[in-house]
Amino acid sequence: MDYESLTDKLKFNIENLSDFIINNQAKNPVLEYMSNIAVENGFEVTGVNDAIYFKRGDKPSAIIHLNLEYKNRNYNLSLDENNPSQLVSTCESTYINAILIISLLVLDQDANFDILITNNVIQSENKSFKTLANIIRSQNIINLNLNKSFCLADQFSSLILSRINIPVERFEITYDYKKFRISLSNLIGGHTGEDLDKLRLNSIKTLIGFIRKIKSKVDIDITNITAGERYDNIPSGGFIDFVVKSQYENELLDIFEIIKNKYIEKNLKHEPEMDLSIKEIDKIDYLPITQTSFNHLLSFVELIPSGAYKVDNISNELISSINLSTARTFEDLFAFVIVYRSLSEEIMNEMQNKTSIAAKISYGEIITNLVIPKWKNTNDNLVNAFRRAYTNIFNEDLQVIKTQYSLDSSIIFNNLNVNLVSLGVEYKQGDDGNYYSKLADIVSETMLIDNAITQLEEN
């Protein structure tokens, strides 16, 4: 591969991909763009379940893998007008950076690799990818879902996803009342595998804590809570509905403003866009819960840890984390989803024990929906190829890390006899809400993968 021309080729690909997204009506434009380039450069396409496999040549040294989940076409990307050495996008850049890397790699006709694109979301019922065993042609898997530059992940934490049901009792309303909703929005949130060690508020905990303060000042009765959207994200918004005696409406609104201002002021440094609002609503979906049920709800949410649970004091790497990710309301219960990640079995057990205690106090039921074991390669051949490649290019040692991110790969390849590493390009979100990546990082990762594949061919 001609490394000197990579930056120019990258800029050309960015322009082409941008035009393709704008002018094409594809449901998944980044995937279709990559598919077109791969086919134009001699790859054959095979589909199986929720995966697409591209093959070229006879004996590939590796498989470049991307778990492509993002399908929304309403986004833009371009070179940054203020800094042409950066790529700017209106959506998170993991997939765009990866597609650009693959697009550069496929241009090299001598490059000896296949491509695997999967679609998997951490969910309550895990998909089976066993059929991949019949089509993949290499035991070396190079995943591109890591959001960090100049490092390589070769160990992936275990993950357990549990649903906790907290039973509630409801009562008929016998007083004159009004219906209100308190909404929380614009928390930073983030991905649970990468951002839980940062100071991020959890919208479920924040809402429950906020409503507890309101309830201590005004007699209100909770009807339902909804918060969080995805199991692998820190919840960044939600709402709680409740009723209040009509005579206390003005008192409620006054108390809300006082407590809201205190909350926003207290968290201004870490959650500058945090927004709390209250409005009267037309209807409630459920009757209010009893005070005993509210106490159980409060106890559970406040006792559950959420965020970074254990960090290595030496490397500062996140070892274990726990995320209270979604809250939903049903007639006879509140349902919560908790996601645990850990590189340590002992700490995983400790986190689950704490949840068991909280659930027991609240008379809750724990249902484990998904268990993903910790991933560790059977040998270091793939990692060593990347070590040699990194030294060849940068004359430095490659940082090899353990991670709680990019777990879709270990889910997908869990039952297959492969070695797996993950790498990618770091991006940052600017104050304008856009996402920025350095072109130099995209080029460097492309060079590293190309050289590592060469190392695998030679050994």
CSV table of C-alpha atoms in Angstrom, one decimal:
chain,number,residue,atom,x,y,z
A,1,MET,CA,0.0,0.0,0.0
A,2,ASP,CA,1.2,3.5,-0.9
A,3,TYR,CA,1.1,5.2,2.5
A,4,GLU,CA,2.1,8.6,1.1
A,5,SER,CA,-1.1,9.0,-0.9
A,6,LEU,CA,-3.5,7.8,1.9
A,7,THR,CA,-4.5,11.2,3.1
A,8,ASP,CA,-5.5,12.4,-0.4
A,9,LYS,CA,-7.4,9.1,-0.9
A,10,LEU,CA,-9.1,9.6,2.5
A,11,LYS,CA,-10.3,13.1,1.6
A,12,PHE,CA,-11.6,11.8,-1.7
A,13,ASN,CA,-13.5,9.1,0.1
A,14,ILE,CA,-14.9,11.6,2.6
A,15,GLU,CA,-16.3,13.7,-0.2
A,16,ASN,CA,-17.7,10.7,-2.1
A,17,LEU,CA,-19.3,9.2,1.1
A,18,SER,CA,-20.8,12.6,1.9
A,19,ASP,CA,-22.3,12.9,-1.6
A,20,PHE,CA,-23.6,9.4,-1.4
A,21,ILE,CA,-25.4,10.0,1.9
A,22,ILE,CA,-27.0,13.2,0.6
A,23,ASN,CA,-28.1,11.9,-2.8
A,24,ASN,CA,-28.8,8.2,-2.1
A,25,GLN,CA,-32.1,7.0,-0.6
A,26,ALA,CA,-30.5,3.9,1.0
A,27,LYS,CA,-31.6,2.8,4.4
A,28,ASN,CA,-28.0,2.3,5.5
A,29,PRO,CA,-25.9,4.6,3.2
A,30,VAL,CA,-22.5,3.9,4.9
A,31,LEU,CA,-22.9,0.2,4.4
A,32,GLU,CA,-24.1,0.5,0.8
A,33,TYR,CA,-21.2,2.9,0.1
A,34,MET,CA,-18.7,0.4,1.4
A,35,SER,CA,-20.4,-2.5,-0.4
A,36,ASN,CA,-20.2,-0.7,-3.7
A,37,ILE,CA,-16.4,0.0,-3.3
A,38,ALA,CA,-15.7,-3.5,-2.2
A,39,VAL,CA,-17.5,-5.0,-5.2
A,40,GLU,CA,-15.8,-2.6,-7.5
A,41,ASN,CA,-12.5,-3.8,-6.2
A,42,GLY,CA,-13.1,-7.6,-6.6
A,43,PHE,CA,-14.9,-8.7,-3.5
A,44,GLU,CA,-17.7,-11.2,-3.7
A,45,VAL,CA,-20.7,-10.8,-1.4
A,46,THR,CA,-22.4,-13.4,0.7
A,47,GLY,CA,-25.3,-12.8,3.2
A,48,VAL,CA,-26.1,-14.9,6.2
A,49,ASN,CA,-28.7,-14.0,8.9
A,50,ASP,CA,-27.8,-10.5,10.1
A,51,ALA,CA,-24.3,-10.6,8.6
A,52,ILE,CA,-22.8,-9.7,5.2
A,53,TYR,CA,-19.5,-11.3,4.2
A,54,PHE,CA,-17.1,-10.0,1.5
A,55,LYS,CA,-14.4,-12.3,0.2
A,56,ARG,CA,-11.5,-11.8,-2.2
A,57,GLY,CA,-8.7,-14.2,-3.1
A,58,ASP,CA,-8.2,-17.7,-1.8
A,59,LYS,CA,-6.6,-17.6,1.7
A,60,PRO,CA,-7.2,-14.4,3.6
A,61,SER,CA,-4.9,-13.7,6.5
A,62,ALA,CA,-7.5,-11.9,8.5
A,63,ILE,CA,-11.1,-10.8,8.6
A,64,ILE,CA,-11.9,-7.1,9.2
A,65,HIS,CA,-15.1,-6.9,11.2
A,66,LEU,CA,-17.5,-4.1,11.9
A,67,ASN,CA,-20.7,-4.4,13.9
A,68,LEU,CA,-22.7,-1.8,12.1
A,69,GLU,CA,-25.8,-0.8,14.0
A,70,TYR,CA,-26.5,2.8,13.1
A,71,LYS,CA,-29.0,3.1,10.2
A,72,ASN,CA,-30.2,6.7,10.5
A,73,ARG,CA,-29.4,8.5,7.2
A,74,ASN,CA,-30.2,12.0,8.5
A,75,TYR,CA,-26.6,13.0,9.2
A,76,ASN,CA,-23.8,14.8,7.4
A,77,LEU,CA,-20.0,14.6,7.3
A,78,SER,CA,-17.3,16.7,5.8
A,79,LEU,CA,-13.9,18.1,6.4
A,80,ASP,CA,-13.9,20.7,9.1
A,81,GLU,CA,-14.0,24.2,7.6
A,82,ASN,CA,-12.0,25.6,10.5
A,83,ASN,CA,-9.5,22.7,10.6
A,84,PRO,CA,-9.3,20.7,7.3
A,85,SER,CA,-7.2,18.0,9.2
A,86,GLN,CA,-10.4,16.9,11.0
A,87,LEU,CA,-13.5,15.1,9.9
A,88,VAL,CA,-16.7,16.5,11.3
A,89,SER,CA,-19.9,14.5,11.5
A,90,THR,CA,-23.4,15.2,12.9
A,91,CYS,CA,-23.5,11.6,14.3
A,92,GLU,CA,-21.2,9.5,16.5
A,93,SER,CA,-18.2,8.7,14.3
A,94,THR,CA,-17.4,5.0,15.1
A,95,TYR,CA,-19.0,3.6,12.0
A,96,ILE,CA,-18.0,6.4,9.6
A,97,ASN,CA,-14.4,6.2,10.6
A,98,ALA,CA,-14.4,2.4,10.3
A,99,ILE,CA,-16.1,2.5,6.8
A,100,LEU,CA,-13.5,5.0,5.7
A,101,ILE,CA,-10.7,2.7,6.9
A,102,ILE,CA,-12.2,-0.3,5.1
A,103,SER,CA,-12.7,1.8,2.0
A,104,LEU,CA,-9.0,2.7,1.9
A,105,LEU,CA,-7.9,-0.9,2.6
A,106,VAL,CA,-10.0,-2.4,-0.2
A,107,LEU,CA,-8.3,-0.2,-2.8
A,108,ASP,CA,-5.1,-2.3,-2.3
A,109,GLN,CA,-5.6,-5.2,-4.7
A,110,ASP,CA,-2.8,-7.1,-3.0
A,111,ALA,CA,-4.3,-6.8,0.5
A,112,ASN,CA,-5.2,-10.3,1.7
A,113,PHE,CA,-8.3,-10.0,3.9
A,114,ASP,CA,-12.0,-10.6,4.0
A,115,ILE,CA,-14.7,-8.3,5.4
A,116,LEU,CA,-17.5,-9.1,7.8
A,117,ILE,CA,-20.3,-6.7,8.6
A,118,THR,CA,-22.7,-7.7,11.4
A,119,ASN,CA,-25.7,-6.1,13.0
A,120,ASN,CA,-26.1,-7.0,16.7
A,121,VAL,CA,-27.4,-5.0,19.6
A,122,ILE,CA,-26.9,-6.0,23.2
A,123,GLN,CA,-30.4,-7.0,24.1
A,124,SER,CA,-32.5,-9.3,26.2
A,125,GLU,CA,-32.3,-12.2,23.8
A,126,ASN,CA,-29.0,-12.8,22.2
A,127,LYS,CA,-28.8,-13.7,18.5
A,128,SER,CA,-26.9,-16.8,17.3
A,129,PHE,CA,-24.0,-16.3,14.9
A,130,LYS,CA,-23.0,-20.0,14.8
A,131,THR,CA,-23.7,-20.0,11.0
A,132,LEU,CA,-20.6,-17.8,10.6
A,133,ALA,CA,-18.5,-20.8,11.1
A,134,ASN,CA,-19.5,-22.0,7.7
A,135,ILE,CA,-18.4,-18.9,5.8
A,136,ILE,CA,-15.5,-17.2,7.6
A,137,ARG,CA,-12.1,-18.1,6.1
A,138,SER,CA,-9.7,-16.9,8.8
A,139,GLN,CA,-9.3,-17.3,12.5
A,140,ASN,CA,-7.9,-13.8,12.9
A,141,ILE,CA,-10.6,-11.2,13.5
A,142,ILE,CA,-9.8,-7.5,13.4
A,143,ASN,CA,-12.7,-5.5,14.8
A,144,LEU,CA,-13.1,-1.8,14.2
A,145,ASN,CA,-15.6,-0.8,16.9
A,146,LEU,CA,-13.2,0.5,19.5
A,147,ASN,CA,-13.4,4.3,20.0
A,148,LYS,CA,-9.7,4.8,20.9
A,149,SER,CA,-6.7,5.6,18.8
A,150,PHE,CA,-3.1,4.1,19.0
A,151,CYS,CA,-4.0,1.1,21.1
A,152,LEU,CA,-5.3,-2.4,20.7
A,153,ALA,CA,-7.8,-4.3,22.8
A,154,ASP,CA,-7.2,-8.0,23.2
A,155,GLN,CA,-9.4,-8.8,26.2
A,156,PHE,CA,-13.1,-8.0,26.6
A,157,SER,CA,-15.0,-7.9,29.9
A,158,SER,CA,-17.9,-10.2,30.7
A,159,LEU,CA,-21.4,-8.7,30.6
A,160,ILE,CA,-24.6,-9.6,32.4
A,161,LEU,CA,-27.9,-8.0,31.6
A,162,SER,CA,-30.7,-8.4,34.2
A,163,ARG,CA,-34.2,-7.2,34.5
A,164,ILE,CA,-35.5,-6.3,38.0
A,165,ASN,CA,-39.2,-6.1,38.6
A,166,ILE,CA,-40.3,-4.1,41.6
A,167,PRO,CA,-44.0,-4.9,42.5
A,168,VAL,CA,-46.3,-1.9,43.2
A,169,GLU,CA,-49.8,-1.5,44.7
A,170,ARG,CA,-52.1,1.2,43.3
A,171,PHE,CA,-55.1,3.0,44.8
A,172,GLU,CA,-58.2,4.8,43.6
A,173,ILE,CA,-58.0,8.6,43.8
A,174,THR,CA,-60.6,10.0,46.1
A,175,TYR,CA,-59.6,13.7,46.2
A,176,ASP,CA,-59.8,16.5,43.6
A,177,TYR,CA,-56.5,16.4,41.8
A,178,LYS,CA,-54.4,17.6,38.9
A,179,LYS,CA,-51.9,15.7,36.7
A,180,PHE,CA,-48.3,16.7,36.1
A,181,ARG,CA,-45.2,15.5,34.4
A,182,ILE,CA,-41.6,16.3,35.4
A,183,SER,CA,-39.2,15.8,32.5
A,184,LEU,CA,-35.4,15.5,32.6
A,185,SER,CA,-33.4,16.0,29.4
A,186,ASN,CA,-30.1,16.9,27.8
A,187,LEU,CA,-27.9,14.9,30.2
A,188,ILE,CA,-24.6,14.0,28.5
A,189,GLY,CA,-25.2,10.2,28.8
A,190,GLY,CA,-22.7,8.2,26.7
A,191,HIS,CA,-21.8,4.6,26.0
A,192,THR,CA,-21.7,2.3,29.1
A,193,GLY,CA,-18.5,0.6,28.0
A,194,GLU,CA,-16.5,3.8,27.5
A,195,ASP,CA,-18.1,6.6,29.5
A,196,LEU,CA,-19.1,5.2,32.8
A,197,ASP,CA,-15.9,6.2,34.4
A,198,LYS,CA,-16.6,9.8,33.6
A,199,LEU,CA,-18.8,12.1,35.8
A,200,ARG,CA,-22.1,11.5,34.1
A,201,LEU,CA,-25.5,11.7,35.8
A,202,ASN,CA,-27.9,8.8,35.4
A,203,SER,CA,-31.4,10.1,34.5
A,204,ILE,CA,-33.2,7.4,36.4
A,205,LYS,CA,-31.4,8.1,39.6
A,206,THR,CA,-31.6,11.8,39.1
A,207,LEU,CA,-35.4,11.7,38.5
A,208,ILE,CA,-36.1,9.5,41.5
A,209,GLY,CA,-33.9,11.8,43.7
A,210,PHE,CA,-35.6,14.9,42.4
A,211,ILE,CA,-39.1,13.5,42.9
A,212,ARG,CA,-38.2,12.4,46.5
A,213,LYS,CA,-37.3,16.1,47.3
A,214,ILE,CA,-40.5,17.3,45.8
A,215,LYS,CA,-42.5,14.7,47.6
A,216,SER,CA,-40.9,15.7,50.9
A,217,LYS,CA,-42.3,19.2,50.5
A,218,VAL,CA,-45.6,18.6,48.7
A,219,ASP,CA,-48.1,15.7,49.0
A,220,ILE,CA,-47.9,14.1,45.5
A,221,ASP,CA,-48.5,10.5,44.4
A,222,ILE,CA,-46.4,8.9,41.6
A,223,THR,CA,-48.1,7.0,38.8
A,224,ASN,CA,-45.3,6.0,36.4
A,225,ILE,CA,-41.7,6.5,35.4
A,226,THR,CA,-40.1,6.2,31.9
A,227,ALA,CA,-36.3,6.7,31.4
A,228,GLY,CA,-33.5,5.4,29.3
A,229,GLU,CA,-33.7,4.0,25.7
A,230,ARG,CA,-30.9,1.5,25.2
A,231,TYR,CA,-29.2,-1.1,27.3
A,232,ASP,CA,-25.7,0.0,26.3
A,233,ASN,CA,-26.2,3.7,27.0
A,234,ILE,CA,-26.1,5.8,30.1
A,235,PRO,CA,-29.8,7.1,30.4
A,236,SER,CA,-29.8,10.8,29.5
A,237,GLY,CA,-33.5,11.6,29.9
A,238,GLY,CA,-36.9,10.6,31.1
A,239,PHE,CA,-40.0,11.6,32.9
A,240,ILE,CA,-42.2,10.9,36.0
A,241,ASP,CA,-46.0,11.4,36.0
A,242,PHE,CA,-47.9,12.1,39.2
A,243,VAL,CA,-51.0,13.6,40.7
A,244,VAL,CA,-51.3,16.3,43.3
A,245,LYS,CA,-54.3,17.7,45.2
A,246,SER,CA,-55.6,20.7,43.3
A,247,GLN,CA,-55.3,22.9,46.3
A,248,TYR,CA,-51.5,22.4,46.3
A,249,GLU,CA,-50.8,23.3,42.7
A,250,ASN,CA,-49.2,26.6,43.3
A,251,GLU,CA,-47.1,25.2,46.2
A,252,LEU,CA,-45.9,22.4,43.9
A,253,LEU,CA,-44.8,24.8,41.1
A,254,ASP,CA,-43.0,27.1,43.6
A,255,ILE,CA,-41.2,24.1,45.2
A,256,PHE,CA,-40.3,22.7,41.8
A,257,GLU,CA,-38.5,25.9,40.8
A,258,ILE,CA,-36.5,26.1,44.0
A,259,ILE,CA,-35.4,22.5,43.8
A,260,LYS,CA,-34.7,22.6,40.1
A,261,ASN,CA,-32.4,25.6,40.4
A,262,LYS,CA,-30.5,23.9,43.2
A,263,TYR,CA,-30.1,20.8,41.1
A,264,ILE,CA,-28.9,22.7,38.0
A,265,GLU,CA,-26.5,24.8,40.0
A,266,LYS,CA,-25.0,21.8,41.8
A,267,ASN,CA,-24.4,19.8,38.5
A,268,LEU,CA,-23.6,22.7,36.2
A,269,LYS,CA,-19.9,21.8,35.9
A,270,HIS,CA,-20.5,18.2,34.7
A,271,GLU,CA,-24.0,18.5,33.1
A,272,PRO,CA,-24.1,22.0,31.6
A,273,GLU,CA,-27.1,21.3,29.4
A,274,MET,CA,-29.2,19.6,32.0
A,275,ASP,CA,-32.9,20.6,31.8
A,276,LEU,CA,-35.7,20.0,34.2
A,277,SER,CA,-39.3,21.0,33.4
A,278,ILE,CA,-42.8,20.5,34.7
A,279,LYS,CA,-46.1,20.7,32.8
A,280,GLU,CA,-49.7,19.8,33.5
A,281,ILE,CA,-50.9,16.8,31.4
A,282,ASP,CA,-54.3,15.7,30.1
A,283,LYS,CA,-54.3,12.1,31.3
A,284,ILE,CA,-52.4,9.5,33.4
A,285,ASP,CA,-51.9,5.9,32.2
A,286,TYR,CA,-52.0,4.4,35.6
A,287,LEU,CA,-53.4,5.0,39.1
A,288,PRO,CA,-51.0,6.3,41.7
A,289,ILE,CA,-48.9,3.9,43.7
A,290,THR,CA,-49.1,3.6,47.5
A,291,GLN,CA,-46.6,5.2,49.8
A,292,THR,CA,-45.2,1.8,50.7
A,293,SER,CA,-44.7,1.1,47.0
A,294,PHE,CA,-42.9,4.4,46.6
A,295,ASN,CA,-40.6,3.6,49.5
A,296,HIS,CA,-39.7,0.3,47.8
A,297,LEU,CA,-39.0,2.1,44.5
A,298,LEU,CA,-36.9,4.7,46.3
A,299,SER,CA,-34.9,2.1,48.2
A,300,PHE,CA,-34.1,0.1,45.2
A,301,VAL,CA,-33.0,3.0,43.0
A,302,GLU,CA,-30.9,4.6,45.7
A,303,LEU,CA,-29.2,1.4,46.8
A,304,ILE,CA,-28.1,0.3,43.3
A,305,PRO,CA,-24.7,1.7,42.4
A,306,SER,CA,-24.4,3.1,38.9
A,307,GLY,CA,-21.3,4.1,37.0
A,308,ALA,CA,-17.7,3.1,37.4
A,309,TYR,CA,-17.5,0.4,40.2
A,310,LYS,CA,-13.8,-0.5,40.1
A,311,VAL,CA,-10.8,1.2,38.4
A,312,ASP,CA,-7.2,-0.1,38.4
A,313,ASN,CA,-5.2,2.3,40.5
A,314,ILE,CA,-2.0,1.8,38.4
A,315,SER,CA,-3.3,1.7,34.8
A,316,ASN,CA,-6.4,3.8,35.5
A,317,GLU,CA,-8.3,1.3,33.4
A,318,LEU,CA,-12.0,0.6,34.2
A,319,ILE,CA,-12.3,-2.9,35.6
A,320,SER,CA,-15.9,-3.1,36.5
A,321,SER,CA,-19.0,-1.0,36.0
A,322,ILE,CA,-22.8,-1.1,36.5
A,323,ASN,CA,-25.4,0.8,34.7
A,324,LEU,CA,-29.1,1.3,35.6
A,325,SER,CA,-30.1,1.7,32.0
A,326,THR,CA,-33.9,1.7,31.6
A,327,ALA,CA,-37.0,2.2,33.7
A,328,ARG,CA,-40.5,1.3,32.5
A,329,THR,CA,-43.9,1.2,34.1
A,330,PHE,CA,-46.5,-1.6,34.1
A,331,GLU,CA,-49.8,-2.0,35.9
A,332,ASP,CA,-48.4,-4.1,38.8
A,333,LEU,CA,-44.7,-3.4,38.7
A,334,PHE,CA,-41.8,-1.1,37.7
A,335,ALA,CA,-39.2,-2.8,35.5
A,336,PHE,CA,-35.6,-1.8,35.4
A,337,VAL,CA,-32.7,-3.1,33.3
A,338,ILE,CA,-29.2,-3.2,34.7
A,339,VAL,CA,-26.1,-4.0,32.7
A,340,TYR,CA,-23.0,-5.2,34.5
A,341,ARG,CA,-19.5,-5.4,32.9
A,342,SER,CA,-16.4,-6.7,34.6
A,343,LEU,CA,-12.9,-8.0,33.8
A,344,SER,CA,-13.0,-9.6,37.3
A,345,GLU,CA,-15.3,-12.5,38.2
A,346,GLU,CA,-15.1,-11.6,41.9
A,347,ILE,CA,-16.2,-8.0,41.3
A,348,MET,CA,-19.0,-9.2,39.0
A,349,ASN,CA,-20.3,-11.3,41.8
A,350,GLU,CA,-20.0,-8.5,44.2
A,351,MET,CA,-22.0,-6.1,42.0
A,352,GLN,CA,-24.7,-8.7,41.6
A,353,ASN,CA,-24.9,-9.4,45.3
A,354,LYS,CA,-25.5,-5.7,46.0
A,355,THR,CA,-28.3,-5.7,43.5
A,356,SER,CA,-29.8,-8.8,45.2
A,357,ILE,CA,-29.8,-7.0,48.5
A,358,ALA,CA,-31.5,-3.9,47.0
A,359,ALA,CA,-34.1,-6.1,45.2
A,360,LYS,CA,-34.8,-8.1,48.3
A,361,ILE,CA,-35.4,-5.0,50.4
A,362,SER,CA,-37.9,-3.8,47.8
A,363,TYR,CA,-39.5,-7.2,47.3
A,364,GLY,CA,-38.2,-7.3,43.7
A,365,GLU,CA,-37.5,-10.2,41.3
A,366,ILE,CA,-34.3,-10.5,39.4
A,367,ILE,CA,-34.4,-12.1,35.9
A,368,THR,CA,-31.1,-12.6,34.1
A,369,ASN,CA,-31.6,-12.2,30.4
A,370,LEU,CA,-28.1,-12.3,28.9
A,371,VAL,CA,-24.7,-13.5,30.0
A,372,ILE,CA,-21.6,-12.9,27.9
A,373,PRO,CA,-18.4,-14.5,29.2
A,374,LYS,CA,-15.1,-12.6,29.4
A,375,TRP,CA,-13.0,-12.9,26.2
A,376,LYS,CA,-9.4,-13.8,26.1
A,377,ASN,CA,-7.5,-15.1,23.0
A,378,THR,CA,-6.1,-18.6,23.0
A,379,ASN,CA,-2.7,-17.3,21.7
A,380,ASP,CA,-0.9,-14.0,21.0
A,381,ASN,CA,-0.2,-14.5,17.3
A,382,LEU,CA,-2.6,-11.8,16.2
A,383,VAL,CA,-1.6,-9.3,18.9
A,384,ASN,CA,2.1,-9.9,18.1
A,385,ALA,CA,1.5,-9.2,14.4
A,386,PHE,CA,0.1,-5.8,15.4
A,387,ARG,CA,2.9,-5.2,17.9
A,388,ARG,CA,5.5,-5.8,15.1
A,389,ALA,CA,3.5,-3.6,12.7
A,390,TYR,CA,3.2,-0.7,15.2
A,391,THR,CA,7.0,-0.8,15.8
A,392,ASN,CA,7.7,-0.9,12.1
A,393,ILE,CA,5.5,2.2,11.4
A,394,PHE,CA,5.9,4.3,14.6
A,395,ASN,CA,9.1,2.9,16.1
A,396,GLU,CA,7.2,2.6,19.4
A,397,ASP,CA,5.6,-0.1,21.5
A,398,LEU,CA,1.9,-0.7,21.0
A,399,GLN,CA,-0.4,-0.2,24.0
A,400,VAL,CA,-2.5,-3.3,24.5
A,401,ILE,CA,-5.5,-2.9,26.7
A,402,LYS,CA,-8.4,-4.7,28.3
A,403,THR,CA,-11.8,-3.1,27.6
A,404,GLN,CA,-15.4,-3.0,28.5
A,405,TYR,CA,-16.2,-1.5,25.1
A,406,SER,CA,-16.7,-3.3,21.7
A,407,LEU,CA,-18.4,-6.3,23.4
A,408,ASP,CA,-20.5,-7.0,20.3
A,409,SER,CA,-17.5,-8.8,18.9
A,410,SER,CA,-17.1,-11.2,21.8
A,411,ILE,CA,-20.9,-11.9,21.6
A,412,ILE,CA,-20.7,-12.6,17.9
A,413,PHE,CA,-17.6,-14.8,18.0
A,414,ASN,CA,-18.2,-16.4,21.4
A,415,ASN,CA,-18.8,-19.9,20.0
A,416,LEU,CA,-16.2,-19.7,17.2
A,417,ASN,CA,-12.5,-20.7,17.3
A,418,VAL,CA,-11.0,-17.4,16.5
A,419,ASN,CA,-8.6,-14.8,17.9
A,420,LEU,CA,-10.0,-11.3,18.3
A,421,VAL,CA,-8.6,-7.8,18.6
A,422,SER,CA,-10.3,-4.4,18.5
A,423,LEU,CA,-9.1,-1.0,17.4
A,424,GLY,CA,-10.5,2.2,16.0
A,425,VAL,CA,-10.3,5.9,15.9
A,426,GLU,CA,-11.0,8.2,18.8
A,427,TYR,CA,-13.5,11.0,18.3
A,428,LYS,CA,-14.7,13.9,20.5
A,429,GLN,CA,-18.0,15.7,20.6
A,430,GLY,CA,-17.6,19.5,20.3
A,431,ASP,CA,-19.6,22.2,22.0
A,432,ASP,CA,-21.7,22.5,18.8
A,433,GLY,CA,-22.9,18.9,19.2
A,434,ASN,CA,-20.9,17.6,16.2
A,435,TYR,CA,-18.3,14.8,16.4
A,436,TYR,CA,-14.7,15.3,15.4
A,437,SER,CA,-12.0,12.8,14.3
A,438,LYS,CA,-8.4,13.5,13.1
A,439,LEU,CA,-7.7,12.5,9.6
A,440,ALA,CA,-4.2,11.5,10.7
A,441,ASP,CA,-5.6,9.0,13.1
A,442,ILE,CA,-7.8,7.4,10.4
A,443,VAL,CA,-4.7,7.2,8.2
A,444,SER,CA,-2.5,5.7,11.0
A,445,GLU,CA,-5.1,3.0,11.8
A,446,THR,CA,-5.3,2.1,8.1
A,447,MET,CA,-1.5,1.8,7.9
A,448,LEU,CA,-1.4,-0.3,11.1
A,449,ILE,CA,-4.0,-2.8,9.9
A,450,ASP,CA,-2.4,-3.1,6.5
A,451,ASN,CA,1.0,-3.7,8.0
A,452,ALA,CA,-0.4,-6.2,10.6
A,453,ILE,CA,-2.0,-8.2,7.8
A,454,THR,CA,1.4,-8.3,6.0
A,455,GLN,CA,3.0,-9.6,9.3
A,456,LEU,CA,0.4,-12.4,9.4
A,457,GLU,CA,1.2,-13.4,5.9
A,458,GLU,CA,4.9,-13.6,6.6
A,459,ASN,CA,4.6,-15.7,9.8
